Tab-separated table of C-alpha atoms in Angstrom:
chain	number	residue	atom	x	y	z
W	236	UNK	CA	-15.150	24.711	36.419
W	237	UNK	CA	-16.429	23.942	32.959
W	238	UNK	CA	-12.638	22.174	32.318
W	239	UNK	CA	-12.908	20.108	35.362
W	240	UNK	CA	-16.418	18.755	34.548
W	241	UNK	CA	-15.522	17.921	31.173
W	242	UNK	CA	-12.557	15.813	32.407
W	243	UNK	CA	-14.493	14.391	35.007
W	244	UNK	CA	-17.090	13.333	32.136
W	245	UNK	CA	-13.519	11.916	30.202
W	246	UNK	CA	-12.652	10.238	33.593
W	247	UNK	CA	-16.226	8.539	33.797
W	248	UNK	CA	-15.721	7.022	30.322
W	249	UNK	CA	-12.688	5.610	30.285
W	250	UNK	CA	-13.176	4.049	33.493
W	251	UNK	CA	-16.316	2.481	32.252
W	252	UNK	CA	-14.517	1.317	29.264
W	253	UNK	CA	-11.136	0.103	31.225
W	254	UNK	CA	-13.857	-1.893	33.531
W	255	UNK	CA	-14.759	-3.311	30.019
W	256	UNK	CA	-11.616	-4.332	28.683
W	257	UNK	CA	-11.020	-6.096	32.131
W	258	UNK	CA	-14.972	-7.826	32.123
W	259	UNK	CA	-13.937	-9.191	28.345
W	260	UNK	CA	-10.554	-10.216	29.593
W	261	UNK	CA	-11.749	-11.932	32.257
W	262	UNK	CA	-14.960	-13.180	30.637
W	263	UNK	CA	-11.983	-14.965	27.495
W	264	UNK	CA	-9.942	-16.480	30.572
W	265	UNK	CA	-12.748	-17.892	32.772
W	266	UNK	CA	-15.833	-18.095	30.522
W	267	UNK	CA	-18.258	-15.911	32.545
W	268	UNK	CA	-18.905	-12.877	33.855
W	269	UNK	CA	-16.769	-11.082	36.809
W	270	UNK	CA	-17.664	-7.404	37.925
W	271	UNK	CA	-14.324	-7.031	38.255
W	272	UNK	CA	-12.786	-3.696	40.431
W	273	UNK	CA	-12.786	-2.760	43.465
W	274	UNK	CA	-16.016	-0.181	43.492
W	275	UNK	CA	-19.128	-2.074	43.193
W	276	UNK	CA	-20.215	-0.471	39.883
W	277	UNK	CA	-19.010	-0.731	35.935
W	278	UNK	CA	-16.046	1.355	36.470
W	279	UNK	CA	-12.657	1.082	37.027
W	280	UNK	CA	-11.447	4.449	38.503
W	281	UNK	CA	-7.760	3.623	37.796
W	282	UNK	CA	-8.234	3.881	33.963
W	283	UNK	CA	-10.428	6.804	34.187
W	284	UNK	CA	-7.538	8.502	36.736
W	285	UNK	CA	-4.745	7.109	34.258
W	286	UNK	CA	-6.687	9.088	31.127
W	287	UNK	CA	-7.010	12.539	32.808
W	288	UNK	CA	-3.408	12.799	34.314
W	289	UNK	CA	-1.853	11.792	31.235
W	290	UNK	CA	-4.028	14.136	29.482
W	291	UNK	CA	-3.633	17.080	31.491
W	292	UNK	CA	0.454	16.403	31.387
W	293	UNK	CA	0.466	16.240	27.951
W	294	UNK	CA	-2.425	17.001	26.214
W	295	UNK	CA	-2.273	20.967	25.979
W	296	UNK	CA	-4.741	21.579	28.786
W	297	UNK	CA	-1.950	23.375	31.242
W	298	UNK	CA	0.040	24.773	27.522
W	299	UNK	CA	2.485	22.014	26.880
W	300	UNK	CA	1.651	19.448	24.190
W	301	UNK	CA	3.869	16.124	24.383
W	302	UNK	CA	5.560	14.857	21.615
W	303	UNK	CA	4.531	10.743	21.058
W	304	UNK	CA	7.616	9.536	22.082
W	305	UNK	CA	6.633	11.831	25.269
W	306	UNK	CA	3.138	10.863	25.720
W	307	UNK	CA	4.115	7.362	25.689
W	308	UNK	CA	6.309	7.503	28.638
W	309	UNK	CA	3.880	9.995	30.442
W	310	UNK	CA	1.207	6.945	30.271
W	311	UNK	CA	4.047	4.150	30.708
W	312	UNK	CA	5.300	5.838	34.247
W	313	UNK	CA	2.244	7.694	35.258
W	314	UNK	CA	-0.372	4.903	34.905
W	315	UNK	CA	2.498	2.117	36.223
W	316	UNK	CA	3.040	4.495	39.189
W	317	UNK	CA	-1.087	4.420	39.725
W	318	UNK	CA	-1.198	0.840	39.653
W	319	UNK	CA	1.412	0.296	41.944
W	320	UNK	CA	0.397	2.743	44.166
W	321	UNK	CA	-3.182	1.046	44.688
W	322	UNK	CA	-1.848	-2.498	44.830
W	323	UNK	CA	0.323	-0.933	47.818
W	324	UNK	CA	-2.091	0.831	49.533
W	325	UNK	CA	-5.250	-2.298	48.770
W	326	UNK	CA	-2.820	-4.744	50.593
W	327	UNK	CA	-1.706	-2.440	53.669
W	328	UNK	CA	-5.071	-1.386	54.318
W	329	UNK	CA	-7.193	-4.360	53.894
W	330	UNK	CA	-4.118	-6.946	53.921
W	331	UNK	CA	-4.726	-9.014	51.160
W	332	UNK	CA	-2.386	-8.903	47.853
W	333	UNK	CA	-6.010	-8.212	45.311
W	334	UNK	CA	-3.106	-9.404	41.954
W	335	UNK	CA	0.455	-10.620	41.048
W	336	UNK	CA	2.879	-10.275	38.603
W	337	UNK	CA	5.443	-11.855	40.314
W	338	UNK	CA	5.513	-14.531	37.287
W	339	UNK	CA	5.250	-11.932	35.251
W	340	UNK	CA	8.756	-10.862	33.388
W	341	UNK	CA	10.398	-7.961	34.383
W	342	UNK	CA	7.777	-7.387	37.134
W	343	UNK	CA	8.308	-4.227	40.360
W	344	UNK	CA	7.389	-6.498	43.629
W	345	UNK	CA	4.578	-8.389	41.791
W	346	UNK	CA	2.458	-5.218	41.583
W	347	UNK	CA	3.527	-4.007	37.862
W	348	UNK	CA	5.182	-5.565	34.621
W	349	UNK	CA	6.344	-4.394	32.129
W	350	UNK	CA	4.134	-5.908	29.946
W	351	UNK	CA	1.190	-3.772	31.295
W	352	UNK	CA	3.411	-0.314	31.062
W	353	UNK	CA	3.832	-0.791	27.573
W	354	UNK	CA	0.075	-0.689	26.508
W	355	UNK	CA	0.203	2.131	29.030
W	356	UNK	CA	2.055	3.921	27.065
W	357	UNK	CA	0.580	2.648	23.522
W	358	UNK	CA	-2.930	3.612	24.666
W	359	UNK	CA	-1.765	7.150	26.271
W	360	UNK	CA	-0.665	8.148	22.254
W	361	UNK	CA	-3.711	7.280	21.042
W	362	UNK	CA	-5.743	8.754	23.760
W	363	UNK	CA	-4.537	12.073	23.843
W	364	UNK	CA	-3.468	12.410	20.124
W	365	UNK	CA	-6.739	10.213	18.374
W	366	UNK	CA	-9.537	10.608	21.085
W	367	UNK	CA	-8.965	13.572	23.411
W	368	UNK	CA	-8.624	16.371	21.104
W	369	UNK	CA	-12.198	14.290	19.292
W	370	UNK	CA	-14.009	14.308	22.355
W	371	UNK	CA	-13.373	17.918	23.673
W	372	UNK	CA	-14.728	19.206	20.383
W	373	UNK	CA	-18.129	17.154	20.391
W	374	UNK	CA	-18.328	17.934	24.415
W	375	UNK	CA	-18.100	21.539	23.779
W	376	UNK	CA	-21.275	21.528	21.613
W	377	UNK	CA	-23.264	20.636	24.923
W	378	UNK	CA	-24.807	23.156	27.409
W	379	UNK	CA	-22.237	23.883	29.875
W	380	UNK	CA	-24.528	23.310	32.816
W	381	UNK	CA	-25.705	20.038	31.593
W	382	UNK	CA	-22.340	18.886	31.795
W	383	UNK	CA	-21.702	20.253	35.225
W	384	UNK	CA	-24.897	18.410	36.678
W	385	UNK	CA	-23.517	15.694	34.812
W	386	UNK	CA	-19.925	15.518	36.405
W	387	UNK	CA	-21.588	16.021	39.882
W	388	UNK	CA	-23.859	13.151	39.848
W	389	UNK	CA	-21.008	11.136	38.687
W	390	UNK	CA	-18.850	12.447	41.614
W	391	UNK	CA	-21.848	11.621	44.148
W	392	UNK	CA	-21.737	8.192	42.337
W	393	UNK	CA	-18.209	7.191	42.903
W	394	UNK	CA	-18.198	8.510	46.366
W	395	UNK	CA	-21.014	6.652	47.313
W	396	UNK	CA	-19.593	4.053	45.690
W	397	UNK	CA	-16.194	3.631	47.224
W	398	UNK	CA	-18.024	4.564	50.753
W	399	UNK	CA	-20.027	1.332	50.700
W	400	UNK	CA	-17.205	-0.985	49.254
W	401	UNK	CA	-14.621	0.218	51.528
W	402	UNK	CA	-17.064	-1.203	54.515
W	403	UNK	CA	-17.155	-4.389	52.296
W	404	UNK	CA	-13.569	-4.781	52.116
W	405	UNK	CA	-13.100	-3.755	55.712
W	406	UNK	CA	-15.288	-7.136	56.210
W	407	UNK	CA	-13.315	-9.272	53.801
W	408	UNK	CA	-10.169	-7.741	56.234
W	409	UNK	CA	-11.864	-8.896	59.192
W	410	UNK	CA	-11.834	-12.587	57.771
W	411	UNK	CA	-8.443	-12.483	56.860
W	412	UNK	CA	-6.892	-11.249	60.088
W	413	UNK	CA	-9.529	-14.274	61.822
W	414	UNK	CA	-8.520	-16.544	60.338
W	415	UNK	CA	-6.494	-19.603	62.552
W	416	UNK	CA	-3.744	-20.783	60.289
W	417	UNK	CA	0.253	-19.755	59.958
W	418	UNK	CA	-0.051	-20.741	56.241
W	419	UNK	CA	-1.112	-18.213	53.773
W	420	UNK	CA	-2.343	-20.931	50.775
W	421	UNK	CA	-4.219	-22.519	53.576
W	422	UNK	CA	-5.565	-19.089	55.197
W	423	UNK	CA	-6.273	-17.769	51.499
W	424	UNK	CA	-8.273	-20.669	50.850
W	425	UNK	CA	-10.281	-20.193	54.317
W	426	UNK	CA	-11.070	-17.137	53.211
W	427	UNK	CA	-12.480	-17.441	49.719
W	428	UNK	CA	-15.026	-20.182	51.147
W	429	UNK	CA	-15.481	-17.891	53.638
W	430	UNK	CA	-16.351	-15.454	51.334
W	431	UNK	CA	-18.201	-17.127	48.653
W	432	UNK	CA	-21.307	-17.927	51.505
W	433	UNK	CA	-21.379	-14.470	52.215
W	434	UNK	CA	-24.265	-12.409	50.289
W	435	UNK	CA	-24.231	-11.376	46.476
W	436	UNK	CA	-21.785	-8.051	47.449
W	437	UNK	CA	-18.982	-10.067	48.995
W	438	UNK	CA	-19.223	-12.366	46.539
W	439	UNK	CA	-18.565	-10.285	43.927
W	440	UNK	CA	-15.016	-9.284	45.933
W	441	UNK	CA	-14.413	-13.245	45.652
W	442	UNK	CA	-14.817	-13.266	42.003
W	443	UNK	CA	-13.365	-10.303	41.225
W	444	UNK	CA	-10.321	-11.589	43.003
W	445	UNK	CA	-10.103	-14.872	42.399
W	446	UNK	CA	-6.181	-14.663	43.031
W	447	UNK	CA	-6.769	-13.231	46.194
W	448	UNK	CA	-3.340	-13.400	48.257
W	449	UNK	CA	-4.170	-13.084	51.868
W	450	UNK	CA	-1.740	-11.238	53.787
W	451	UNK	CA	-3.282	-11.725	57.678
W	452	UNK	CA	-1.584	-8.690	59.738
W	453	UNK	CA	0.175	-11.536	62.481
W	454	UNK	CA	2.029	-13.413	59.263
W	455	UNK	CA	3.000	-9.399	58.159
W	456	UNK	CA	4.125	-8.525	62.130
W	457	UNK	CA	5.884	-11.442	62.175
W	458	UNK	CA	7.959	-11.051	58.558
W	459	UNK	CA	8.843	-7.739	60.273
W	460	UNK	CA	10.137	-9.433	63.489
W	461	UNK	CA	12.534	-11.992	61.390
W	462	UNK	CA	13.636	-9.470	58.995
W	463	UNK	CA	14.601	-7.322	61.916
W	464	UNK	CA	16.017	-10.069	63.880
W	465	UNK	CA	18.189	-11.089	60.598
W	466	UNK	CA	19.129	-7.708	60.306
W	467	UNK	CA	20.384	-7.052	63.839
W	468	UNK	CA	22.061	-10.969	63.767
W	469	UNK	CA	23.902	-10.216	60.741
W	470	UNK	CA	25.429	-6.627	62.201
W	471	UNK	CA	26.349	-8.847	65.100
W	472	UNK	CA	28.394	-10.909	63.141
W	473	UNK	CA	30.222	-8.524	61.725
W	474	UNK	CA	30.798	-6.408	64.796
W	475	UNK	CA	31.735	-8.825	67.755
W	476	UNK	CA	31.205	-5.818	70.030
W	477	UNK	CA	27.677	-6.271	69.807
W	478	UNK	CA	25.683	-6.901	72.920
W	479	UNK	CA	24.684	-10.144	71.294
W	480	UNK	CA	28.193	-11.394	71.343
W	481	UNK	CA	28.389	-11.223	75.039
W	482	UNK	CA	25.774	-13.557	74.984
W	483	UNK	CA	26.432	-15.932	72.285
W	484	UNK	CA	29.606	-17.829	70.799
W	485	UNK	CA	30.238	-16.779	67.097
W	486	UNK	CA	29.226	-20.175	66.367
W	487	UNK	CA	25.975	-20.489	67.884
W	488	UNK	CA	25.213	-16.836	66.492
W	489	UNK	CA	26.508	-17.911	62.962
W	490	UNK	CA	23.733	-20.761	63.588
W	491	UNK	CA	20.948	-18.550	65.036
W	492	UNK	CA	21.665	-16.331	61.855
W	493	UNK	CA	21.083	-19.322	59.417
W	494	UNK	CA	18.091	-20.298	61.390
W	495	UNK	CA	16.640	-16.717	61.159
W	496	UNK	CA	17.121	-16.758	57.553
W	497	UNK	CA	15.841	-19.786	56.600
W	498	UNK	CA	12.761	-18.758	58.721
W	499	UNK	CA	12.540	-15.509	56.772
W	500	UNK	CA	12.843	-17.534	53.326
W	501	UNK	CA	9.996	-19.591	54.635
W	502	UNK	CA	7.662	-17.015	55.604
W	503	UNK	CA	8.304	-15.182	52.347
W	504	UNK	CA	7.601	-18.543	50.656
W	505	UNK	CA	4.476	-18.851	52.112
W	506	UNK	CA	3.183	-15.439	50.858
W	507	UNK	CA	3.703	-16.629	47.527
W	508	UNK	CA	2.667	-20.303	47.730
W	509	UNK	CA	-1.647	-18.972	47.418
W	510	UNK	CA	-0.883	-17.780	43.530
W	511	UNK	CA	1.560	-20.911	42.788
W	512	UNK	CA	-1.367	-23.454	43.908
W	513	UNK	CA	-4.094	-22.116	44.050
């Protein structure tokens, strides 16, 4: 129990700190400050998460100790698989694509690049072989139930927390999926004025996001539909026993195919037109 506290005490920090790095980032690019995250407070749980996993892996708490080379691609696969794991689950559930890397080189589906892996990884080696090993020494010199009450009221924190913006971005989904138009610059734009006369809370979700992709779940059903449709056109073509052939010429199915393609082209070109213009 003591263990857990502690790296819930390690989580806290380097969430605080990651939330930092991404305020002065931000702050260097815009010239003012963005809460920036997706919990209302100065924390970014990803970082913090990132920290203790890699640290538990590899940082002697469960008996193995990771070599550098080791630790580096503990943080460079463990914090890339975090990272694309919320961008994933941000969009499906409140359908909005939050960031990009799509222009970013060697980039996984515009959620990770490989840029961002590789200070992953750099920051993992110093982590657990610089700082860790530091801060569970000077942690240990504290009264163990201090730190416990400390790790619970930061638990009751983040809960709280990620209660309360989870109904905020449940409204910022609502205005998305409202929204009138078939274009997703024009619907992404909607939104963001829609958002920025809201009060201070959604506000902050419109400058922390100010590449906010909107994803509105018709345009998403409808992606589906033509990908299927391609799909099932293009089996057709190659197998002239499908029911489809009894219906159309190979001709007119070779041009229902193209047509069906180009649509899908278009509706994927939408997605991305927000971030090219914006």
């Amino acid at each position: 129990m003591l263990l857990i506290s502690q790296l819930v005490i390690l989580f806290f920090i380097f969430a605080i700190l990651g939330w930092m790095m991404e305020v002065v980032l931000k702050y260097i690019k815009f010239h003012r400050f963005i809460n920036r995250g997706f919990l209302i407070g100065p924390y970014c749980p990803i970082y913090g998460a990132g920290v203790v996993v890699v640290t538990i892996l590899v940082g002697d708490l469960i008996g193995y100790t990771g070599t550098i080379i080791e630790t580096f691609f503990a943080g460079f696969v463990i914090c890339g698989a975090l990272e694309y794991f919320t961008s994933w689950y941000m969009e499906k559930l409140f359908h909005a694509r939050w960031w990009d890397y799509s222009q970013k080189p060697m980039n996984l589906n515009g959620r990770i690049w490989i840029g961002n892996l590789i200070l992953f990884g750099l920051a993992s080696v110093v982590i657990v072989k610089g700082i860790a090993p530091r801060y569970f020494a000077w942690i240990a010199n504290f009264n163990p139930n201090l730190i416990k009450i400390i790790a619970l009221i930061i638990v009751v924190v983040i809960l709280t927390d990620a209660i309360v913006s989870h109904f905020l971005f449940n409204i910022v989904k609502k205005e998305i999926d409202n929204t009138d138009g078939d274009d997703t610059e024009v619907i992404s734009k909607e939104v963001h004025m829609l958002l920025n006369d809201r009060n201070l809370l959604i506000r902050r979700i419109h400058e922390a996001y100010p590449y906010l992709e909107a994803r509105p779940l018709r345009l998403t059903k409808r992606l589906k539909q033509v990908k299927q449709d391609v799909q099932r056109i293009k089996k057709a073509l190659k197998n002239r026993r499908n029911e489809l052939i009894d219906e159309l010429e190979l001709d007119d199915l070779r041009k229902l195919y193209k047509q069906k393609l180009d649509e899908l082209k278009r509706i994927r070109a939408e997605f991305r037109n927000y971030r090219d213009r914006y």
